[in-house]
Amino acid sequence: MAMNVWAIHNGAAGTDGAGGKSVAVAYSVGVFCWLLSAGVYIAAKWVVPEMPPWALCFWRVLIAWAILLPIVHGHFNAMAGLVRARFLELLLVGGIGLAICQGLVFVGLKYADATTAGIIMALIPIVTMILARFILGEPMGVWQVIGSIIAFVGIVVIIVKGSPAALLRLDINPGELWIVAGAFCFGLYAVLLRRAKFDLERLPLLVVLLGAAALTALPFYLWELASEDRFALDASGLIALAYVAVPGGALMYYLFNWSIEALGAARAGVLLYLQTIFTAVLAYLILGERLQSYHLEGAAIIVVGLLLVILLKPSSKPAAKTISGG
């Protein structure tokens, strides 16, 4: 899932200095990356009957790591130095964001549909903002609090399928709760990554974090094997695995990092919301899923919350006072 790259903020922000044409190309590449990312939800849902979630997670990050590793060969010394100095931090951050997050979403897709997963994952910016407030002390205004509450209500509408009675009966799809947990893990990953400030360029850092993710996912994968939850892929299953690891993994990671270099993390990250649209369209075309009324109602409520959070930013004055008073 391409959102994993969005939170890597190292390096200079992109500018328009390269000209409007190159910026247009960068936006096009960014849009294409979110299309590839949406395809991961579809492939993961498609392969559920044949491949357990942690096996899919492990092989995805391992293959992506192996493909990208030769590309960053010129940074091996710096990468090795960072691993020696901050191995446990890298393992924690990479494990949470690139392994645990994906694994939880893949577990959720065993029970929930891909359309719902795409909508829930649109909450990532709000989850990140809330965690940044408590962990990093970043300012959060009244409208951000209100927007976050509204967006949460939207998620509840989707989880209970528009029926308050379902909440009272605790008639809730467990898969959707797993996906919410995955969104939380990514928000935590984004905040921890911002806090860690690893001194390494984006793509080499991503490769290191993918290696950490493979190590983190390995025990879960081995547990699946030991519990006889093995996979038996046919041709369609192999195609799905190849997609999530190569076009939806290594290629998507590489191209999205390139778009961040050109646009900056903020502008490139805004394109995240296209993933929800692409997921719904692809789920309809490939999986035969249909948008239900509760999808539309919940998505509309989430959009209102997101607009409040994004458009009505908190004043920088309180933040300055907090810093000086701390």
Coordinates of C-alpha atoms in Angstrom, one line a residue:
M1 CA 0.0 0.0 0.0
A2 CA 1.5 3.2 -1.2
M3 CA 0.6 5.1 1.9
N4 CA 3.7 3.6 3.5
V5 CA 5.9 5.9 1.5
W6 CA 3.9 9.0 2.1
A7 CA 5.2 9.4 5.7
I8 CA 8.9 9.4 4.8
H9 CA 9.8 13.0 5.0
N10 CA 13.6 13.0 4.7
G11 CA 15.1 15.2 2.0
A12 CA 14.2 18.5 0.5
A13 CA 10.7 19.3 -0.5
G14 CA 9.9 19.4 -4.2
T15 CA 9.6 22.7 -6.0
D16 CA 8.3 24.0 -9.2
G17 CA 11.8 25.0 -10.3
A18 CA 12.0 22.1 -12.8
G19 CA 9.1 23.7 -14.8
G20 CA 5.3 23.1 -15.0
K21 CA 5.8 20.2 -17.4
S22 CA 7.9 18.2 -14.9
V23 CA 5.4 19.0 -12.1
A24 CA 2.6 17.8 -14.2
V25 CA 4.5 14.6 -14.8
A26 CA 5.1 14.2 -11.1
Y27 CA 1.4 14.6 -10.4
S28 CA 0.7 12.0 -13.1
V29 CA 3.1 9.6 -11.5
G30 CA 1.6 10.2 -8.1
V31 CA -1.9 9.5 -9.3
F32 CA -0.6 6.3 -11.1
C33 CA 1.0 5.2 -7.8
W34 CA -2.3 5.5 -5.9
L35 CA -3.9 3.5 -8.7
L36 CA -1.3 0.8 -8.2
S37 CA -1.8 1.0 -4.4
A38 CA -5.6 0.6 -4.8
G39 CA -4.9 -2.5 -6.9
V40 CA -3.2 -4.1 -3.8
Y41 CA -6.5 -4.2 -2.0
I42 CA -8.1 -5.9 -4.9
A43 CA -5.3 -8.4 -5.3
A44 CA -5.2 -9.1 -1.6
K45 CA -9.0 -9.7 -1.5
W46 CA -8.8 -11.8 -4.6
V47 CA -6.1 -14.1 -3.2
V48 CA -7.7 -14.6 0.2
P49 CA -8.9 -18.1 -0.4
E50 CA -5.4 -19.3 -1.5
M51 CA -2.9 -17.3 0.6
P52 CA -3.0 -16.4 4.3
P53 CA -2.5 -12.7 5.2
W54 CA 0.8 -12.8 6.8
A55 CA 2.3 -14.9 4.1
L56 CA 1.1 -12.3 1.6
C57 CA 2.6 -9.5 3.8
F58 CA 5.9 -11.3 4.2
W59 CA 6.5 -12.1 0.6
R60 CA 5.3 -8.7 -0.6
V61 CA 7.8 -6.7 1.5
L62 CA 10.6 -9.3 1.0
I63 CA 10.3 -9.2 -2.8
A64 CA 10.0 -5.4 -2.9
W65 CA 13.1 -5.1 -0.7
A66 CA 15.1 -7.5 -3.0
I67 CA 14.1 -5.6 -6.1
L68 CA 14.9 -2.1 -4.7
L69 CA 18.1 -3.1 -2.9
P70 CA 20.4 -3.0 -6.0
I71 CA 19.0 0.5 -6.9
V72 CA 20.4 2.0 -3.7
H73 CA 23.8 0.3 -3.8
G74 CA 25.6 3.6 -3.7
H75 CA 24.1 4.2 -0.2
F76 CA 25.1 0.8 1.3
N77 CA 27.7 2.3 3.7
A78 CA 25.3 4.9 5.0
M79 CA 22.5 2.3 5.3
A80 CA 24.8 -0.1 7.2
G81 CA 25.9 2.6 9.5
L82 CA 22.3 3.6 10.3
V83 CA 21.4 -0.1 10.9
R84 CA 24.3 -0.5 13.3
A85 CA 23.5 2.6 15.2
R86 CA 19.7 2.4 15.4
F87 CA 18.7 -1.1 14.6
L88 CA 15.9 -1.4 17.2
E89 CA 14.3 1.9 16.2
L90 CA 14.4 0.9 12.6
L91 CA 12.9 -2.5 13.5
L92 CA 10.1 -0.8 15.5
V93 CA 9.2 1.8 12.9
G94 CA 9.5 -0.4 9.8
G95 CA 7.8 -3.2 11.6
I96 CA 4.8 -1.2 12.6
G97 CA 4.3 0.7 9.3
L98 CA 5.3 -1.8 6.6
A99 CA 4.5 -5.1 8.3
I100 CA 2.0 -4.9 11.1
C101 CA -0.1 -2.3 9.3
Q102 CA -0.3 -4.3 6.1
G103 CA -0.8 -7.6 7.9
L104 CA -3.8 -6.2 9.8
V105 CA -5.3 -4.9 6.6
F106 CA -4.8 -8.2 4.9
V107 CA -6.4 -10.0 7.9
G108 CA -9.3 -7.6 7.7
L109 CA -9.8 -8.3 4.0
K110 CA -10.6 -12.0 4.8
Y111 CA -13.9 -10.7 6.2
A112 CA -14.5 -7.2 4.8
D113 CA -14.8 -6.0 1.3
A114 CA -12.1 -4.0 -0.5
T115 CA -14.4 -1.0 -1.0
T116 CA -14.8 -0.6 2.8
A117 CA -11.1 -1.0 3.3
G118 CA -10.3 1.8 0.9
I119 CA -12.8 4.1 2.7
I120 CA -11.5 3.3 6.1
M121 CA -7.8 3.9 5.1
A122 CA -8.8 7.4 4.1
L123 CA -8.8 8.1 7.8
I124 CA -5.0 7.9 8.0
P125 CA -4.3 11.7 7.9
I126 CA -6.7 12.2 10.8
V127 CA -5.3 9.3 12.8
T128 CA -1.8 10.7 12.2
M129 CA -2.8 14.2 13.3
I130 CA -4.3 13.0 16.5
L131 CA -1.3 10.8 17.4
A132 CA 1.1 13.7 16.5
R133 CA -0.8 15.8 19.0
F134 CA -0.2 13.4 21.8
I135 CA 3.2 12.1 20.9
L136 CA 4.9 15.1 19.3
G137 CA 2.9 17.9 20.9
E138 CA 1.9 19.3 17.5
P139 CA -1.0 21.8 17.7
M140 CA -4.5 20.7 17.1
G141 CA -7.3 23.3 16.9
V142 CA -10.9 23.1 17.7
W143 CA -12.0 22.5 14.1
Q144 CA -9.5 19.7 13.9
V145 CA -11.1 18.1 17.0
I146 CA -14.6 18.6 15.5
G147 CA -13.5 17.2 12.1
S148 CA -11.9 14.2 13.7
I149 CA -15.1 13.4 15.6
I150 CA -17.2 13.8 12.5
A151 CA -14.9 11.5 10.5
F152 CA -15.0 8.9 13.3
V153 CA -18.8 9.0 13.1
G154 CA -18.5 8.3 9.4
I155 CA -16.4 5.2 10.1
V156 CA -19.0 4.0 12.7
V157 CA -21.7 4.4 10.0
I158 CA -19.8 2.1 7.7
I159 CA -18.9 -0.4 10.3
V160 CA -22.6 -0.8 11.5
K161 CA -23.8 -0.6 7.9
G162 CA -25.9 2.4 8.6
S163 CA -27.9 0.6 11.3
P164 CA -27.6 1.8 15.0
A165 CA -29.3 -1.4 16.0
A166 CA -26.3 -3.3 14.7
L167 CA -24.1 -1.5 17.2
L168 CA -26.4 -2.3 20.1
R169 CA -26.4 -6.0 19.0
L170 CA -22.6 -5.9 18.5
D171 CA -23.3 -7.1 15.0
I172 CA -20.0 -5.8 13.6
N173 CA -17.8 -7.3 10.9
P174 CA -14.5 -8.1 12.6
G175 CA -12.6 -7.5 9.4
E176 CA -13.5 -3.8 9.5
L177 CA -12.1 -3.5 13.0
W178 CA -8.8 -5.1 11.8
I179 CA -8.6 -2.6 9.0
V180 CA -9.2 0.3 11.5
A181 CA -6.4 -1.1 13.6
G182 CA -4.2 -1.1 10.4
A183 CA -5.0 2.6 9.8
F184 CA -4.0 3.3 13.4
C185 CA -0.7 1.5 13.0
F186 CA 0.1 3.5 9.9
G187 CA -0.7 6.7 11.7
L188 CA 1.6 5.6 14.5
Y189 CA 4.3 4.7 12.0
A190 CA 4.1 8.2 10.4
V191 CA 4.5 9.9 13.8
L192 CA 7.3 7.7 14.9
L193 CA 9.1 8.2 11.6
R194 CA 8.8 11.9 12.0
R195 CA 10.1 11.7 15.5
A196 CA 13.0 9.5 14.7
K197 CA 14.4 11.8 11.9
F198 CA 16.6 9.1 10.4
D199 CA 19.6 10.7 8.6
L200 CA 19.2 8.9 5.3
E201 CA 17.7 9.8 1.9
R202 CA 14.2 8.6 1.2
L203 CA 14.6 5.6 -1.0
P204 CA 17.6 4.0 0.9
L205 CA 15.6 4.6 4.1
L206 CA 12.6 2.9 2.6
V207 CA 14.7 -0.1 1.6
V208 CA 16.1 -0.4 5.2
L209 CA 12.5 -0.1 6.6
L210 CA 11.3 -2.8 4.1
G211 CA 14.1 -5.1 5.4
A212 CA 12.9 -4.4 9.0
A213 CA 9.3 -5.2 7.9
A214 CA 10.4 -8.5 6.4
L215 CA 12.0 -9.4 9.7
T216 CA 8.9 -8.4 11.6
A217 CA 6.5 -10.3 9.4
L218 CA 8.6 -13.5 9.4
P219 CA 7.5 -14.8 12.8
F220 CA 3.8 -14.2 11.9
Y221 CA 4.4 -16.1 8.6
L222 CA 6.2 -19.0 10.4
W223 CA 3.3 -19.1 12.8
E224 CA 0.9 -19.5 9.9
L225 CA 3.0 -22.3 8.5
A226 CA 3.1 -24.0 11.9
S227 CA -0.6 -23.8 12.3
E228 CA -1.1 -25.5 9.0
D229 CA -2.5 -22.3 7.4
R230 CA -0.4 -22.8 4.3
F231 CA -1.0 -21.4 0.9
A232 CA -1.6 -23.3 -2.3
L233 CA -1.5 -20.8 -5.2
D234 CA -2.9 -21.5 -8.6
A235 CA -2.2 -19.3 -11.6
S236 CA -4.5 -16.5 -10.5
G237 CA -3.0 -16.5 -7.0
L238 CA 0.5 -16.3 -8.4
I239 CA -0.6 -13.3 -10.5
A240 CA -2.0 -11.6 -7.4
L241 CA 1.2 -12.2 -5.4
A242 CA 3.3 -11.0 -8.3
Y243 CA 1.2 -7.8 -8.5
V244 CA 1.3 -6.8 -4.8
A245 CA 5.1 -7.4 -4.8
V246 CA 6.2 -5.9 -8.1
P247 CA 3.9 -3.3 -9.7
G248 CA 2.0 -2.7 -6.4
G249 CA 5.1 -3.0 -4.3
A250 CA 8.6 -2.2 -5.6
L251 CA 7.5 -0.1 -8.6
M252 CA 4.9 1.8 -6.7
Y253 CA 7.4 2.5 -3.8
Y254 CA 10.0 3.7 -6.3
L255 CA 7.8 6.0 -8.4
F256 CA 6.0 7.5 -5.4
N257 CA 9.3 8.4 -3.8
W258 CA 10.2 10.1 -7.1
S259 CA 7.0 12.1 -7.1
I260 CA 7.7 13.2 -3.5
E261 CA 11.1 14.5 -4.6
A262 CA 9.3 16.5 -7.3
L263 CA 6.2 17.7 -5.4
G264 CA 7.1 17.6 -1.7
A265 CA 5.6 15.3 0.8
A266 CA 2.6 17.5 1.5
R267 CA 1.3 17.9 -2.1
A268 CA 2.1 14.3 -3.0
G269 CA 0.4 13.0 0.2
V270 CA -2.9 14.8 -0.7
L271 CA -3.3 12.4 -3.6
L272 CA -3.9 9.7 -1.0
Y273 CA -7.6 10.3 -1.2
L274 CA -7.6 9.1 -4.8
Q275 CA -6.9 5.6 -3.5
T276 CA -10.4 5.4 -2.0
I277 CA -12.0 6.2 -5.4
F278 CA -9.7 3.9 -7.3
T279 CA -10.3 1.0 -4.9
A280 CA -14.1 1.4 -5.2
V281 CA -14.0 1.4 -9.0
L282 CA -11.6 -1.5 -9.3
A283 CA -13.6 -3.5 -6.7
Y284 CA -16.7 -3.0 -8.8
L285 CA -15.0 -3.9 -12.1
I286 CA -12.9 -6.9 -10.9
L287 CA -14.5 -8.2 -7.7
G288 CA -18.1 -7.4 -8.5
E289 CA -18.5 -5.3 -5.2
R290 CA -21.1 -2.6 -5.2
L291 CA -21.3 0.6 -3.3
Q292 CA -24.0 0.3 -0.7
S293 CA -25.9 3.3 0.7
Y294 CA -24.0 3.1 4.0
H295 CA -20.7 3.4 2.1
L296 CA -21.9 6.6 0.5
E297 CA -23.3 8.0 3.8
G298 CA -20.2 7.1 5.7
A299 CA -17.8 8.4 3.0
A300 CA -19.8 11.7 2.8
I301 CA -19.5 12.2 6.6
I302 CA -15.7 11.4 6.5
V303 CA -15.2 13.9 3.7
V304 CA -16.9 16.6 5.8
G305 CA -14.5 15.8 8.7
L306 CA -11.5 15.8 6.4
L307 CA -12.4 19.1 4.9
L308 CA -12.7 20.7 8.4
V309 CA -9.3 19.2 9.3
I310 CA -7.5 20.2 6.1
L311 CA -9.1 23.6 5.4
L312 CA -9.4 25.1 8.9
K313 CA -5.9 24.7 10.1
P314 CA -5.0 25.7 13.7
S315 CA -3.2 29.0 14.3
S316 CA 0.5 28.8 14.7
K317 CA 0.3 31.2 17.7
P318 CA -0.7 28.6 20.3
A319 CA 2.1 26.3 19.1
A320 CA 4.7 29.0 19.5
K321 CA 3.5 29.7 23.1
T322 CA 3.6 26.1 23.9
I323 CA 7.1 25.7 22.7
S324 CA 8.4 28.8 24.5
G325 CA 6.5 27.9 27.6
G326 CA 7.8 24.3 27.7

